[in-house]
């Protein structure tokens, strides 16, 4: 079995679509279909049931999937080990990061890394931090540069790179902006704009209000902090924003009685997956 055929099979199985698999692999849909057809011929068994536009794994496909993932991982590990033995910084480096970190924290490191190590193929994906954790655990990415979970995952190696201070903010014409000092009791009646409830950041905010026995009214949800800032700036509700988004005066920081909220941003990688030279060098640059 050709590893390219296995890559196509895994991509279709994970995305549920030949076209989406093609986008992931930078191939046309017919090219993906051809690779799957060749693999099915080699195995003398259909791997997908195709009903209209819906596809699902057959029993043979379900049996092949974990083995295909293992084979591809072992091939990647072998290639990485040989490259590392030569001391070269090349090959592929896959990183999952959040939109906020990718836009506001990573650019200097990315620029330095790509200029210094042009032989590394950088594969950068923007995901919510919580999703990035799962993808790193599944072996899809070498590194995650994310908001770190409040409770460390024993399967992960985690390193704090930045401590992100969060501030309550509102539009300049919002009634809360007229307060010299704002309490959680003042905030509670007003609509909040926050990331999704399953995010680490919103979990921190919900915990503050729960400790006081106060309701938290979340009227709108967006996981993109730049979008959240825009919604706050036009008066749709109050929000909680990192310091990196507060320097242009578009929103007013609310002075609160509350101690400063801090979240840790940093790097994660699977403890059972050895880092290649490219990943190790990238982490060194990231830590400065």
Short mmCIF file of C-alpha atoms in Angstrom, two decimals:
data_model
loop_
_atom_site.label_atom_id
_atom_site.label_comp_id
_atom_site.label_asym_id
_atom_site.label_seq_id
_atom_site.Cartn_x
_atom_site.Cartn_y
_atom_site.Cartn_z
CA UNK A 1 0.00 0.00 0.00
CA UNK A 2 1.29 3.44 -0.95
CA UNK A 3 1.41 5.98 1.86
CA UNK A 4 -0.16 8.60 -0.43
CA UNK A 5 -3.16 6.32 -0.87
CA UNK A 6 -3.40 5.88 2.90
CA UNK A 7 -3.18 9.65 3.40
CA UNK A 8 -6.10 10.13 1.02
CA UNK A 9 -8.10 7.43 2.81
CA UNK A 10 -7.52 8.96 6.25
CA UNK A 11 -8.34 12.46 4.98
CA UNK A 12 -11.65 11.32 3.46
CA UNK A 13 -12.52 9.33 6.61
CA UNK A 14 -11.81 12.31 8.89
CA UNK A 15 -13.45 15.01 6.78
CA UNK A 16 -16.35 12.93 5.47
CA UNK A 17 -15.86 14.41 2.02
CA UNK A 18 -13.69 13.78 -1.02
CA UNK A 19 -13.58 17.50 -1.81
CA UNK A 20 -12.63 18.46 1.76
CA UNK A 21 -9.96 15.76 1.74
CA UNK A 22 -8.62 17.24 -1.49
CA UNK A 23 -8.41 20.68 0.12
CA UNK A 24 -6.50 19.24 3.08
CA UNK A 25 -4.05 17.40 0.81
CA UNK A 26 -3.88 20.14 -1.84
CA UNK A 27 -5.25 17.74 -4.45
CA UNK A 28 -8.19 17.81 -6.83
CA UNK A 29 -11.23 15.75 -5.95
CA UNK A 30 -10.67 13.38 -8.91
CA UNK A 31 -7.10 12.77 -7.71
CA UNK A 32 -8.38 11.83 -4.25
CA UNK A 33 -11.05 9.55 -5.78
CA UNK A 34 -8.41 7.83 -7.90
CA UNK A 35 -6.21 7.13 -4.89
CA UNK A 36 -9.16 5.68 -2.97
CA UNK A 37 -10.17 3.54 -5.95
CA UNK A 38 -6.62 2.20 -6.28
CA UNK A 39 -6.50 1.35 -2.58
CA UNK A 40 -9.86 -0.42 -2.78
CA UNK A 41 -8.59 -2.45 -5.74
CA UNK A 42 -5.45 -3.42 -3.86
CA UNK A 43 -7.46 -4.54 -0.84
CA UNK A 44 -10.22 -6.05 -2.97
CA UNK A 45 -12.79 -4.42 -0.72
CA UNK A 46 -14.83 -1.18 -0.73
CA UNK A 47 -13.76 1.25 1.98
CA UNK A 48 -16.65 3.73 1.74
CA UNK A 49 -20.36 3.41 1.21
CA UNK A 50 -21.58 6.17 -1.10
CA UNK A 51 -25.26 7.10 -0.82
CA UNK A 52 -25.98 10.27 -2.77
CA UNK A 53 -23.57 12.87 -1.43
CA UNK A 54 -23.15 11.08 1.88
CA UNK A 55 -20.23 8.75 2.49
CA UNK A 56 -19.52 6.46 5.42
CA UNK A 57 -16.88 3.88 6.23
CA UNK A 58 -17.62 0.25 5.47
CA UNK A 59 -16.58 -2.48 7.92
CA UNK A 60 -13.35 -2.82 5.95
CA UNK A 61 -12.81 0.94 6.15
CA UNK A 62 -13.42 0.97 9.91
CA UNK A 63 -10.88 -1.84 10.28
CA UNK A 64 -8.29 -0.09 8.12
CA UNK A 65 -8.55 3.39 9.67
CA UNK A 66 -6.60 2.89 12.96
CA UNK A 67 -3.97 0.84 11.14
CA UNK A 68 -3.62 3.47 8.41
CA UNK A 69 -3.12 6.20 11.01
CA UNK A 70 -0.52 4.09 12.81
CA UNK A 71 1.37 3.33 9.59
CA UNK A 72 1.42 7.00 8.54
CA UNK A 73 2.60 8.06 12.00
CA UNK A 74 5.38 5.47 12.00
CA UNK A 75 6.53 6.57 8.54
CA UNK A 76 6.54 10.21 9.66
CA UNK A 77 8.44 9.31 12.83
CA UNK A 78 11.04 7.38 10.81
CA UNK A 79 11.55 10.27 8.40
CA UNK A 80 11.83 12.67 11.33
CA UNK A 81 14.36 10.49 13.14
CA UNK A 82 16.62 10.18 10.08
CA UNK A 83 16.52 13.94 9.47
CA UNK A 84 17.26 14.63 13.12
CA UNK A 85 20.26 12.29 13.10
CA UNK A 86 21.80 14.48 10.44
CA UNK A 87 21.20 17.51 12.63
CA UNK A 88 19.22 19.21 9.87
CA UNK A 89 16.36 21.61 10.46
CA UNK A 90 14.07 20.72 7.61
CA UNK A 91 11.00 18.67 6.80
CA UNK A 92 7.50 19.52 7.97
CA UNK A 93 6.43 21.39 11.10
CA UNK A 94 2.70 21.35 11.83
CA UNK A 95 1.30 23.89 14.29
CA UNK A 96 -2.23 24.50 15.53
CA UNK A 97 -2.88 27.90 17.04
CA UNK A 98 -5.78 30.15 17.96
CA UNK A 99 -6.69 33.12 15.79
CA UNK A 100 -5.78 35.62 18.51
CA UNK A 101 -2.35 34.12 19.21
CA UNK A 102 -1.68 33.59 15.51
CA UNK A 103 -2.49 37.21 14.69
CA UNK A 104 -1.13 39.03 17.73
CA UNK A 105 1.61 36.90 19.31
CA UNK A 106 3.18 34.57 16.75
CA UNK A 107 4.10 36.76 13.73
CA UNK A 108 7.60 37.81 14.93
CA UNK A 109 8.55 34.19 15.69
CA UNK A 110 7.04 32.90 12.45
CA UNK A 111 8.90 35.53 10.43
CA UNK A 112 12.22 34.80 12.16
CA UNK A 113 11.77 31.04 11.80
CA UNK A 114 10.85 31.05 8.10
CA UNK A 115 13.72 33.41 7.25
CA UNK A 116 16.25 31.34 9.18
CA UNK A 117 15.00 27.87 8.21
CA UNK A 118 13.61 28.06 4.66
CA UNK A 119 13.84 24.28 4.19
CA UNK A 120 11.10 23.67 6.75
CA UNK A 121 7.60 23.33 5.34
CA UNK A 122 5.45 25.17 7.87
CA UNK A 123 1.89 23.83 8.15
CA UNK A 124 -0.07 26.37 10.22
CA UNK A 125 -3.74 25.86 11.12
CA UNK A 126 -6.04 28.23 13.02
CA UNK A 127 -8.30 26.45 15.50
CA UNK A 128 -9.97 27.18 18.80
CA UNK A 129 -7.58 26.31 21.63
CA UNK A 130 -9.87 23.57 22.90
CA UNK A 131 -10.00 21.93 19.47
CA UNK A 132 -6.24 22.31 19.06
CA UNK A 133 -5.74 20.31 22.27
CA UNK A 134 -7.70 17.41 20.82
CA UNK A 135 -5.90 17.57 17.48
CA UNK A 136 -2.47 17.51 19.16
CA UNK A 137 -3.58 14.55 21.28
CA UNK A 138 -4.65 12.74 18.11
CA UNK A 139 -1.21 13.31 16.58
CA UNK A 140 -2.41 15.68 13.85
CA UNK A 141 0.03 18.45 14.87
CA UNK A 142 3.55 18.64 16.25
CA UNK A 143 2.79 21.69 18.38
CA UNK A 144 -0.15 23.67 19.66
CA UNK A 145 0.32 27.35 20.53
CA UNK A 146 -2.84 28.00 22.50
CA UNK A 147 -4.61 29.23 25.59
CA UNK A 148 -3.54 26.64 28.15
CA UNK A 149 -6.20 24.62 29.93
CA UNK A 150 -6.87 25.57 33.59
CA UNK A 151 -6.02 21.99 34.60
CA UNK A 152 -2.93 20.44 32.93
CA UNK A 153 -3.51 17.34 30.84
CA UNK A 154 -1.12 14.57 31.98
CA UNK A 155 -0.74 13.44 28.36
CA UNK A 156 0.66 16.84 27.37
CA UNK A 157 3.87 18.73 27.91
CA UNK A 158 2.88 22.36 28.45
CA UNK A 159 5.07 25.47 28.61
CA UNK A 160 3.80 28.92 29.53
CA UNK A 161 5.09 31.50 27.02
CA UNK A 162 2.89 34.52 27.80
CA UNK A 163 0.65 35.59 30.66
CA UNK A 164 -2.35 37.30 29.09
CA UNK A 165 -4.09 39.91 31.25
CA UNK A 166 -7.81 40.26 30.58
CA UNK A 167 -9.87 43.41 31.13
CA UNK A 168 -13.58 44.17 31.23
CA UNK A 169 -14.43 46.61 28.45
CA UNK A 170 -17.42 48.39 26.94
CA UNK A 171 -18.21 50.99 24.30
CA UNK A 172 -17.48 54.60 25.27
CA UNK A 173 -21.20 55.40 25.20
CA UNK A 174 -22.31 52.30 27.14
CA UNK A 175 -23.92 53.14 30.53
CA UNK A 176 -21.25 51.08 32.29
CA UNK A 177 -18.56 53.41 30.92
CA UNK A 178 -19.90 56.22 33.15
CA UNK A 179 -19.01 54.30 36.33
CA UNK A 180 -15.78 55.18 38.11
CA UNK A 181 -15.58 51.60 39.34
CA UNK A 182 -17.63 48.65 38.11
CA UNK A 183 -18.57 45.67 40.25
CA UNK A 184 -19.72 42.24 39.09
CA UNK A 185 -23.14 43.24 40.43
CA UNK A 186 -23.07 46.23 38.04
CA UNK A 187 -22.12 44.01 35.10
CA UNK A 188 -24.62 41.23 35.78
CA UNK A 189 -27.80 42.94 34.45
CA UNK A 190 -26.15 43.90 31.17
CA UNK A 191 -25.66 41.68 28.16
CA UNK A 192 -22.17 40.20 27.75
CA UNK A 193 -20.38 39.24 24.54
CA UNK A 194 -18.03 36.35 25.19
CA UNK A 195 -16.41 33.36 23.50
CA UNK A 196 -18.30 30.07 23.46
CA UNK A 197 -19.24 28.63 26.84
CA UNK A 198 -16.90 25.65 26.42
CA UNK A 199 -13.80 27.85 26.04
CA UNK A 200 -11.24 28.24 28.80
CA UNK A 201 -11.62 32.04 28.78
CA UNK A 202 -15.38 32.08 29.26
CA UNK A 203 -14.98 29.40 31.94
CA UNK A 204 -12.88 31.87 33.94
CA UNK A 205 -15.57 34.57 33.66
CA UNK A 206 -18.43 32.22 34.50
CA UNK A 207 -16.58 31.08 37.61
CA UNK A 208 -16.31 34.67 38.89
CA UNK A 209 -20.04 35.26 38.59
CA UNK A 210 -20.93 31.83 40.00
CA UNK A 211 -18.80 32.47 43.10
CA UNK A 212 -20.94 35.56 43.80
CA UNK A 213 -24.18 33.80 42.94
CA UNK A 214 -24.76 36.26 40.10
CA UNK A 215 -26.37 35.52 36.73
CA UNK A 216 -24.22 36.03 33.63
CA UNK A 217 -26.26 37.08 30.62
CA UNK A 218 -24.39 36.12 27.44
CA UNK A 219 -26.32 37.59 24.54
CA UNK A 220 -23.84 37.00 21.73
CA UNK A 221 -20.99 34.55 21.23
CA UNK A 222 -17.90 34.72 19.04
CA UNK A 223 -14.61 32.89 19.44
CA UNK A 224 -12.71 35.50 17.41
CA UNK A 225 -11.57 38.17 19.84
CA UNK A 226 -11.12 40.79 17.12
CA UNK A 227 -14.79 40.30 16.21
CA UNK A 228 -15.74 40.41 19.88
CA UNK A 229 -13.92 43.72 20.24
CA UNK A 230 -15.81 45.19 17.27
CA UNK A 231 -19.16 44.11 18.76
CA UNK A 232 -18.24 45.64 22.12
CA UNK A 233 -17.06 48.87 20.46
CA UNK A 234 -20.47 49.49 18.84
CA UNK A 235 -22.33 49.00 22.09
CA UNK A 236 -23.80 45.52 21.71
CA UNK A 237 -22.63 44.52 25.18
CA UNK A 238 -19.66 44.41 27.53
CA UNK A 239 -16.83 41.98 27.02
CA UNK A 240 -13.50 40.75 28.34
CA UNK A 241 -10.48 41.47 26.16
CA UNK A 242 -6.71 40.90 26.37
CA UNK A 243 -4.35 43.83 26.69
CA UNK A 244 -3.05 43.27 23.15
CA UNK A 245 -6.39 44.51 21.76
CA UNK A 246 -6.83 47.58 23.94
CA UNK A 247 -4.20 50.06 22.77
CA UNK A 248 -6.17 51.87 20.06
CA UNK A 249 -8.92 53.42 22.19
CA UNK A 250 -11.82 51.81 20.30
CA UNK A 251 -13.29 50.51 23.57
CA UNK A 252 -13.17 51.75 27.14
CA UNK A 253 -11.50 49.62 29.77
CA UNK A 254 -13.73 49.37 32.85
CA UNK A 255 -12.09 49.86 36.22
CA UNK A 256 -13.26 47.02 38.44
CA UNK A 257 -12.92 45.92 42.02
CA UNK A 258 -12.07 42.49 40.69
CA UNK A 259 -8.43 41.29 40.85
CA UNK A 260 -6.85 41.08 37.42
CA UNK A 261 -7.89 38.04 35.40
CA UNK A 262 -4.96 36.22 33.84
CA UNK A 263 -4.87 33.33 31.40
CA UNK A 264 -1.76 31.44 30.38
CA UNK A 265 -0.82 31.15 26.71
CA UNK A 266 1.81 28.72 25.63
CA UNK A 267 2.98 25.65 23.76
CA UNK A 268 1.73 22.08 24.03
CA UNK A 269 2.92 18.82 22.55
CA UNK A 270 2.15 15.16 23.17
CA UNK A 271 4.43 13.54 25.75
CA UNK A 272 4.64 10.33 23.73
CA UNK A 273 5.58 12.05 20.48
CA UNK A 274 9.19 13.10 20.09
CA UNK A 275 9.79 16.57 18.73
CA UNK A 276 11.76 16.93 15.53
CA UNK A 277 14.58 19.45 15.13
CA UNK A 278 12.24 22.01 13.56
CA UNK A 279 9.81 21.86 16.49
CA UNK A 280 12.60 22.14 19.05
CA UNK A 281 14.12 25.16 17.29
CA UNK A 282 10.70 26.81 16.97
CA UNK A 283 10.08 26.39 20.71
CA UNK A 284 13.49 27.91 21.48
CA UNK A 285 12.68 30.94 19.34
CA UNK A 286 9.25 31.21 20.92
CA UNK A 287 10.71 31.31 24.42
CA UNK A 288 13.21 33.95 23.29
#
